[in-house]
Amino acid sequence: MTRSATFILFGLLFVFASCEKCTRCSYTYDVTTIIQGVNGEEEETTTITGTLFEEDGTPLGDECIKPNKGESFTIEQVYQSKKDTTVLDNFDFTCDEL
């Protein structure tokens, strides 16, 4: 009984320690357009949602790491860098664990 409990414990530790941790990031920003109407000008606001791309065209939407190897997410740093350098006033991003 003790032997089987030990094997089950080590099995569970191996499964949880070897699992990947994933995150998904996306950005949003608003575009305001002025439309000439019959009663004058009206503002129309559209929210744009998307993901960033690497230089080779690969989307930067999801990233998975193995936390037990000391890896850390880099995708959040890329989105933060874009937020820091963009000229859009309302550029924001969210990263959620999967």
N, CA, C and O atoms as a GROMACS GRO file, in nm:
protein
  392
    1MET      N    1   0.082  -0.119   0.000
    1MET     CA    2   0.000   0.000   0.000
    1MET      C    3   0.086   0.125   0.000
    1MET      O    4   0.058   0.220  -0.073
    2THR      N    5   0.192   0.126   0.081
    2THR     CA    6   0.279   0.242   0.088
    2THR      C    7   0.355   0.261  -0.043
    2THR      O    8   0.378   0.373  -0.088
    3ARG      N    9   0.393   0.150  -0.102
    3ARG     CA   10   0.467   0.156  -0.227
    3ARG      C   11   0.380   0.217  -0.338
    3ARG      O   12   0.428   0.302  -0.414
    4SER      N   13   0.254   0.175  -0.349
    4SER     CA   14   0.166   0.229  -0.453
    4SER      C   15   0.135   0.376  -0.428
    4SER      O   16   0.126   0.454  -0.522
    5ALA      N   17   0.119   0.416  -0.302
    5ALA     CA   18   0.096   0.557  -0.270
    5ALA      C   19   0.217   0.642  -0.306
    5ALA      O   20   0.202   0.755  -0.353
    6THR      N   21   0.336   0.588  -0.286
    6THR     CA   22   0.459   0.660  -0.321
    6THR      C   23   0.468   0.679  -0.472
    6THR      O   24   0.501   0.788  -0.519
    7PHE      N   25   0.438   0.575  -0.550
    7PHE     CA   26   0.441   0.586  -0.695
    7PHE      C   27   0.337   0.686  -0.746
    7PHE      O   28   0.364   0.763  -0.838
    8ILE      N   29   0.219   0.685  -0.686
    8ILE     CA   30   0.115   0.780  -0.726
    8ILE      C   31   0.159   0.923  -0.695
    8ILE      O   32   0.139   1.013  -0.776
    9LEU      N   33   0.218   0.944  -0.579
    9LEU     CA   34   0.266   1.076  -0.540
    9LEU      C   35   0.374   1.126  -0.637
    9LEU      O   36   0.368   1.240  -0.682
   10PHE      N   37   0.472   1.041  -0.668
   10PHE     CA   38   0.576   1.081  -0.763
   10PHE      C   39   0.519   1.104  -0.903
   10PHE      O   40   0.565   1.193  -0.974
   11GLY      N   41   0.421   1.025  -0.941
   11GLY     CA   42   0.356   1.044  -1.071
   11GLY      C   43   0.286   1.178  -1.080
   11GLY      O   44   0.298   1.248  -1.181
   12LEU      N   45   0.213   1.213  -0.976
   12LEU     CA   46   0.145   1.343  -0.974
   12LEU      C   47   0.244   1.459  -0.975
   12LEU      O   48   0.224   1.558  -1.045
   13LEU      N   49   0.351   1.447  -0.897
   13LEU     CA   50   0.454   1.552  -0.896
   13LEU      C   51   0.517   1.568  -1.034
   13LEU      O   52   0.542   1.681  -1.078
   14PHE      N   53   0.543   1.458  -1.103
   14PHE     CA   54   0.602   1.464  -1.236
   14PHE      C   55   0.508   1.532  -1.335
   14PHE      O   56   0.550   1.615  -1.415
   15VAL      N   57   0.380   1.497  -1.329
   15VAL     CA   58   0.282   1.555  -1.421
   15VAL      C   59   0.271   1.706  -1.399
   15VAL      O   60   0.274   1.782  -1.496
   16PHE      N   61   0.258   1.749  -1.274
   16PHE     CA   62   0.242   1.892  -1.247
   16PHE      C   63   0.371   1.970  -1.270
   16PHE      O   64   0.365   2.086  -1.310
   17ALA      N   65   0.484   1.909  -1.248
   17ALA     CA   66   0.612   1.979  -1.268
   17ALA      C   67   0.649   1.990  -1.414
   17ALA      O   68   0.721   2.082  -1.453
   18SER      N   69   0.600   1.899  -1.498
   18SER     CA   70   0.639   1.902  -1.638
   18SER      C   71   0.538   1.973  -1.727
   18SER      O   72   0.562   1.988  -1.847
   19CYS      N   73   0.428   2.018  -1.671
   19CYS     CA   74   0.325   2.084  -1.751
   19CYS      C   75   0.369   2.224  -1.793
   19CYS      O   76   0.442   2.292  -1.722
   20GLU      N   77   0.323   2.262  -1.910
   20GLU     CA   78   0.351   2.396  -1.958
   20GLU      C   79   0.247   2.493  -1.903
   20GLU      O   80   0.134   2.456  -1.872
   21LYS      N   81   0.290   2.617  -1.892
   21LYS     CA   82   0.202   2.724  -1.850
   21LYS      C   83   0.189   2.816  -1.973
   21LYS      O   84   0.289   2.857  -2.031
   22CYS      N   85   0.067   2.847  -2.010
   22CYS     CA   86   0.045   2.926  -2.132
   22CYS      C   87  -0.027   3.056  -2.101
   22CYS      O   88  -0.104   3.065  -2.005
   23THR      N   89  -0.001   3.157  -2.183
   23THR     CA   90  -0.069   3.284  -2.172
   23THR      C   91  -0.107   3.332  -2.312
   23THR      O   92  -0.040   3.301  -2.410
   24ARG      N   93  -0.215   3.407  -2.319
   24ARG     CA   94  -0.262   3.464  -2.447
   24ARG      C   95  -0.274   3.614  -2.429
   24ARG      O   96  -0.336   3.662  -2.334
   25CYS      N   97  -0.215   3.689  -2.522
   25CYS     CA   98  -0.219   3.835  -2.518
   25CYS      C   99  -0.288   3.890  -2.641
   25CYS      O  100  -0.282   3.831  -2.749
   26SER      N  101  -0.353   4.004  -2.624
   26SER     CA  102  -0.412   4.076  -2.736
   26SER      C  103  -0.417   4.224  -2.700
   26SER      O  104  -0.407   4.260  -2.583
   27TYR      N  105  -0.434   4.308  -2.801
   27TYR     CA  106  -0.440   4.451  -2.777
   27TYR      C  107  -0.573   4.507  -2.825
   27TYR      O  108  -0.642   4.445  -2.906
   28THR      N  109  -0.607   4.625  -2.774
   28THR     CA  110  -0.724   4.698  -2.820
   28THR      C  111  -0.691   4.847  -2.826
   28THR      O  112  -0.608   4.896  -2.749
   29TYR      N  113  -0.755   4.915  -2.916
   29TYR     CA  114  -0.750   5.060  -2.920
   29TYR      C  115  -0.873   5.109  -2.996
   29TYR      O  116  -0.934   5.034  -3.073
   30ASP      N  117  -0.910   5.235  -2.973
   30ASP     CA  118  -1.029   5.294  -3.034
   30ASP      C  119  -0.990   5.385  -3.149
   30ASP      O  120  -0.890   5.456  -3.144
   31VAL      N  121  -1.072   5.382  -3.253
   31VAL     CA  122  -1.057   5.474  -3.367
   31VAL      C  123  -1.186   5.555  -3.374
   31VAL      O  124  -1.295   5.499  -3.382
   32THR      N  125  -1.171   5.686  -3.370
   32THR     CA  126  -1.288   5.774  -3.377
   32THR      C  127  -1.293   5.839  -3.515
   32THR      O  128  -1.196   5.900  -3.560
   33THR      N  129  -1.406   5.826  -3.580
   33THR     CA  130  -1.427   5.881  -3.714
   33THR      C  131  -1.539   5.984  -3.707
   33THR      O  132  -1.642   5.960  -3.644
   34ILE      N  133  -1.518   6.098  -3.771
   34ILE     CA  134  -1.621   6.202  -3.777
   34ILE      C  135  -1.698   6.184  -3.908
   34ILE      O  136  -1.639   6.184  -4.016
   35ILE      N  137  -1.828   6.168  -3.895
   35ILE     CA  138  -1.915   6.144  -4.011
   35ILE      C  139  -2.006   6.265  -4.029
   35ILE      O  140  -2.069   6.312  -3.935
   36GLN      N  141  -2.011   6.313  -4.153
   36GLN     CA  142  -2.102   6.423  -4.185
   36GLN      C  143  -2.242   6.366  -4.203
   36GLN      O  144  -2.266   6.283  -4.290
   37GLY      N  145  -2.333   6.412  -4.120
   37GLY     CA  146  -2.472   6.368  -4.130
   37GLY      C  147  -2.562   6.484  -4.168
   37GLY      O  148  -2.515   6.596  -4.188
   38VAL      N  149  -2.690   6.458  -4.177
   38VAL     CA  150  -2.789   6.559  -4.211
   38VAL      C  151  -2.795   6.666  -4.102
   38VAL      O  152  -2.813   6.784  -4.131
   39ASN      N  153  -2.781   6.625  -3.979
   39ASN     CA  154  -2.790   6.717  -3.865
   39ASN      C  155  -2.652   6.767  -3.820
   39ASN      O  156  -2.640   6.818  -3.708
   40GLY      N  157  -2.551   6.753  -3.900
   40GLY     CA  158  -2.417   6.798  -3.864
   40GLY      C  159  -2.322   6.680  -3.849
   40GLY      O  160  -2.345   6.571  -3.902
   41GLU      N  161  -2.214   6.705  -3.776
   41GLU     CA  162  -2.112   6.602  -3.759
   41GLU      C  163  -2.147   6.508  -3.644
   41GLU      O  164  -2.198   6.550  -3.540
   42GLU      N  165  -2.118   6.382  -3.665
   42GLU     CA  166  -2.136   6.282  -3.560
   42GLU      C  167  -2.006   6.204  -3.547
   42GLU      O  168  -1.936   6.180  -3.645
   43GLU      N  169  -1.975   6.164  -3.424
   43GLU     CA  170  -1.856   6.083  -3.400
   43GLU      C  171  -1.896   5.936  -3.391
   43GLU      O  172  -1.994   5.900  -3.327
   44GLU      N  173  -1.817   5.853  -3.457
   44GLU     CA  174  -1.838   5.709  -3.450
   44GLU      C  175  -1.709   5.647  -3.399
   44GLU      O  176  -1.604   5.667  -3.459
   45THR      N  177  -1.716   5.572  -3.290
   45THR     CA  178  -1.598   5.511  -3.230
   45THR      C  179  -1.602   5.361  -3.255
   45THR      O  180  -1.701   5.294  -3.227
   46THR      N  181  -1.491   5.308  -3.307
   46THR     CA  182  -1.477   5.167  -3.334
   46THR      C  183  -1.360   5.113  -3.253
   46THR      O  184  -1.252   5.173  -3.252
   47THR      N  185  -1.380   5.002  -3.184
   47THR     CA  186  -1.273   4.939  -3.108
   47THR      C  187  -1.207   4.832  -3.194
   47THR      O  188  -1.272   4.741  -3.245
   48ILE      N  189  -1.076   4.845  -3.209
   48ILE     CA  190  -0.996   4.751  -3.287
   48ILE      C  191  -0.929   4.654  -3.190
   48ILE      O  192  -0.868   4.697  -3.092
   49THR      N  193  -0.940   4.525  -3.216
   49THR     CA  194  -0.876   4.422  -3.135
   49THR      C  195  -0.787   4.337  -3.225
   49THR      O  196  -0.825   4.305  -3.337
   50GLY      N  197  -0.669   4.301  -3.175
   50GLY     CA  198  -0.580   4.219  -3.255
   50GLY      C  199  -0.463   4.166  -3.175
   50GLY      O  200  -0.457   4.180  -3.053
   51THR      N  201  -0.370   4.104  -3.247
   51THR     CA  202  -0.247   4.054  -3.187
   51THR      C  203  -0.129   4.111  -3.264
   51THR      O  204  -0.140   4.145  -3.382
   52LEU      N  205  -0.017   4.121  -3.197
   52LEU     CA  206   0.105   4.168  -3.262
   52LEU      C  207   0.168   4.053  -3.340
   52LEU      O  208   0.135   3.936  -3.318
   53PHE      N  209   0.259   4.088  -3.432
   53PHE     CA  210   0.327   3.989  -3.513
   53PHE      C  211   0.477   4.004  -3.499
   53PHE      O  212   0.528   4.114  -3.479
   54GLU      N  213   0.548   3.891  -3.509
   54GLU     CA  214   0.693   3.895  -3.512
   54GLU      C  215   0.738   3.944  -3.649
   54GLU      O  216   0.656   3.960  -3.740
   55GLU      N  217   0.867   3.967  -3.664
   55GLU     CA  218   0.920   4.017  -3.791
   55GLU      C  219   0.896   3.920  -3.906
   55GLU      O  220   0.882   3.962  -4.020
   56ASP      N  221   0.891   3.790  -3.876
   56ASP     CA  222   0.869   3.691  -3.982
   56ASP      C  223   0.721   3.665  -4.010
   56ASP      O  224   0.688   3.577  -4.090
   57GLY      N  225   0.632   3.740  -3.945
   57GLY     CA  226   0.489   3.728  -3.969
   57GLY      C  227   0.417   3.633  -3.876
   57GLY      O  228   0.296   3.614  -3.889
   58THR      N  229   0.487   3.574  -3.782
   58THR     CA  230   0.425   3.483  -3.686
   58THR      C  231   0.347   3.563  -3.582
   58THR      O  232   0.401   3.657  -3.523
   59PRO      N  233   0.220   3.528  -3.559
   59PRO     CA  234   0.142   3.604  -3.460
   59PRO      C  235   0.193   3.581  -3.318
   59PRO      O  236   0.231   3.470  -3.282
   60LEU      N  237   0.192   3.687  -3.238
   60LEU     CA  238   0.233   3.679  -3.098
   60LEU      C  239   0.109   3.679  -3.009
   60LEU      O  240   0.092   3.767  -2.925
   61GLY      N  241   0.023   3.581  -3.028
   61GLY     CA  242  -0.099   3.574  -2.949
   61GLY      C  243  -0.086   3.483  -2.829
   61GLY      O  244  -0.135   3.516  -2.721
   62ASP      N  245  -0.019   3.368  -2.846
   62ASP     CA  246  -0.003   3.270  -2.739
   62ASP      C  247   0.145   3.242  -2.716
   62ASP      O  248   0.227   3.247  -2.807
   63GLU      N  249   0.176   3.211  -2.590
   63GLU     CA  250   0.312   3.169  -2.556
   63GLU      C  251   0.303   3.069  -2.442
   63GLU      O  252   0.230   3.091  -2.345
   64CYS      N  253   0.377   2.960  -2.455
   64CYS     CA  254   0.379   2.857  -2.351
   64CYS      C  255   0.523   2.839  -2.302
   64CYS      O  256   0.617   2.840  -2.381
   65ILE      N  257   0.537   2.822  -2.173
   65ILE     CA  258   0.668   2.801  -2.112
   65ILE      C  259   0.660   2.685  -2.014
   65ILE      O  260   0.551   2.643  -1.975
   66LYS      N  261   0.776   2.634  -1.975
   66LYS     CA  262   0.785   2.536  -1.868
   66LYS      C  263   0.844   2.607  -1.748
   66LYS      O  264   0.965   2.630  -1.743
   67PRO      N  265   0.762   2.643  -1.651
   67PRO     CA  266   0.809   2.723  -1.538
   67PRO      C  267   0.914   2.654  -1.453
   67PRO      O  268   0.991   2.721  -1.384
   68ASN      N  269   0.919   2.520  -1.455
   68ASN     CA  270   1.018   2.451  -1.373
   68ASN      C  271   1.159   2.463  -1.430
   68ASN      O  272   1.255   2.428  -1.362
   69LYS      N  273   1.174   2.512  -1.551
   69LYS     CA  274   1.306   2.531  -1.611
   69LYS      C  275   1.354   2.675  -1.596
   69LYS      O  276   1.456   2.712  -1.655
   70GLY      N  277   1.283   2.755  -1.519
   70GLY     CA  278   1.324   2.893  -1.496
   70GLY      C  279   1.289   2.987  -1.609
   70GLY      O  280   1.335   3.102  -1.610
   71GLU      N  281   1.210   2.943  -1.706
   71GLU     CA  282   1.171   3.029  -1.817
   71GLU      C  283   1.067   3.130  -1.768
   71GLU      O  284   0.994   3.104  -1.673
   72SER      N  285   1.062   3.244  -1.833
   72SER     CA  286   0.959   3.343  -1.802
   72SER      C  287   0.896   3.391  -1.932
   72SER      O  288   0.956   3.380  -2.039
   73PHE      N  289   0.776   3.444  -1.921
   73PHE     CA  290   0.705   3.491  -2.040
   73PHE      C  291   0.775   3.614  -2.098
   73PHE      O  292   0.814   3.704  -2.025
   74THR      N  293   0.791   3.616  -2.230
   74THR     CA  294   0.847   3.733  -2.298
   74THR      C  295   0.741   3.806  -2.378
   74THR      O  296   0.761   3.921  -2.416
   75ILE      N  297   0.628   3.741  -2.402
   75ILE     CA  298   0.522   3.801  -2.483
   75ILE      C  299   0.467   3.929  -2.418
   75ILE      O  300   0.435   4.025  -2.487
   76GLU      N  301   0.457   3.929  -2.285
   76GLU     CA  302   0.407   4.047  -2.216
   76GLU      C  303   0.503   4.165  -2.231
   76GLU      O  304   0.459   4.280  -2.239
   77GLN      N  305   0.632   4.136  -2.236
   77GLN     CA  306   0.732   4.242  -2.255
   77GLN      C  307   0.720   4.304  -2.394
   77GLN      O  308   0.738   4.425  -2.409
   78VAL      N  309   0.689   4.224  -2.494
   78VAL     CA  310   0.673   4.275  -2.631
   78VAL      C  311   0.552   4.367  -2.638
   78VAL      O  312   0.559   4.475  -2.698
   79TYR      N  313   0.441   4.327  -2.578
   79TYR     CA  314   0.321   4.409  -2.578
   79TYR      C  315   0.342   4.538  -2.499
   79TYR      O  316   0.296   4.644  -2.540
   80GLN      N  317   0.413   4.530  -2.386
   80GLN     CA  318   0.441   4.650  -2.307
   80GLN      C  319   0.530   4.745  -2.385
   80GLN      O  320   0.511   4.866  -2.378
   81SER      N  321   0.628   4.692  -2.458
   81SER     CA  322   0.716   4.776  -2.540
   81SER      C  323   0.637   4.848  -2.648
   81SER      O  324   0.661   4.965  -2.674
   82LYS      N  325   0.543   4.778  -2.710
   82LYS     CA  326   0.458   4.840  -2.812
   82LYS      C  327   0.373   4.950  -2.750
   82LYS      O  328   0.355   5.056  -2.810
   83LYS      N  329   0.320   4.925  -2.630
   83LYS     CA  330   0.238   5.026  -2.562
   83LYS      C  331   0.321   5.150  -2.530
   83LYS      O  332   0.273   5.262  -2.540
   84ASP      N  333   0.446   5.128  -2.490
   84ASP     CA  334   0.534   5.240  -2.454
   84ASP      C  335   0.576   5.324  -2.575
   84ASP      O  336   0.606   5.442  -2.560
   85THR      N  337   0.579   5.263  -2.694
   85THR     CA  338   0.629   5.333  -2.813
   85THR      C  339   0.522   5.375  -2.912
   85THR      O  340   0.553   5.444  -3.009
   86THR      N  341   0.398   5.336  -2.891
   86THR     CA  342   0.293   5.369  -2.987
   86THR      C  343   0.249   5.515  -2.972
   86THR      O  344   0.263   5.575  -2.866
   87VAL      N  345   0.194   5.569  -3.079
   87VAL     CA  346   0.141   5.705  -3.075
   87VAL      C  347  -0.010   5.705  -3.044
   87VAL      O  348  -0.071   5.811  -3.030
   88LEU      N  349  -0.068   5.586  -3.034
   88LEU     CA  350  -0.210   5.576  -3.001
   88LEU      C  351  -0.230   5.606  -2.853
   88LEU      O  352  -0.160   5.551  -2.768
   89ASP      N  353  -0.326   5.692  -2.823
   89ASP     CA  354  -0.351   5.731  -2.683
   89ASP      C  355  -0.414   5.618  -2.602
   89ASP      O  356  -0.384   5.603  -2.484
   90ASN      N  357  -0.500   5.541  -2.663
   90ASN     CA  358  -0.577   5.444  -2.588
   90ASN      C  359  -0.538   5.299  -2.620
   90ASN      O  360  -0.622   5.210  -2.610
   91PHE      N  361  -0.412   5.275  -2.657
   91PHE     CA  362  -0.364   5.140  -2.683
   91PHE      C  363  -0.350   5.068  -2.549
   91PHE      O  364  -0.286   5.119  -2.457
   92ASP      N  365  -0.411   4.952  -2.538
   92ASP     CA  366  -0.401   4.874  -2.415
   92ASP      C  367  -0.392   4.727  -2.454
   92ASP      O  368  -0.437   4.687  -2.561
   93PHE      N  369  -0.334   4.646  -2.366
   93PHE     CA  370  -0.325   4.504  -2.393
   93PHE      C  371  -0.363   4.426  -2.270
   93PHE      O  372  -0.355   4.475  -2.157
   94THR      N  373  -0.405   4.302  -2.292
   94THR     CA  374  -0.437   4.212  -2.183
   94THR      C  375  -0.370   4.077  -2.210
   94THR      O  376  -0.363   4.031  -2.324
   95CYS      N  377  -0.323   4.017  -2.104
   95CYS     CA  378  -0.265   3.883  -2.111
   95CYS      C  379  -0.335   3.796  -2.008
   95CYS      O  380  -0.340   3.831  -1.890
   96ASP      N  381  -0.390   3.685  -2.053
   96ASP     CA  382  -0.464   3.594  -1.966
   96ASP      C  383  -0.399   3.456  -1.969
   96ASP      O  384  -0.355   3.410  -2.075
   97GLU      N  385  -0.394   3.391  -1.854
   97GLU     CA  386  -0.343   3.253  -1.850
   97GLU      C  387  -0.447   3.160  -1.909
   97GLU      O  388  -0.567   3.177  -1.889
   98LEU      N  389  -0.399   3.062  -1.981
   98LEU     CA  390  -0.488   2.963  -2.043
   98LEU      C  391  -0.495   2.838  -1.958
   98LEU      O  392  -0.566   2.744  -1.993
   0.00000   0.00000   0.00000
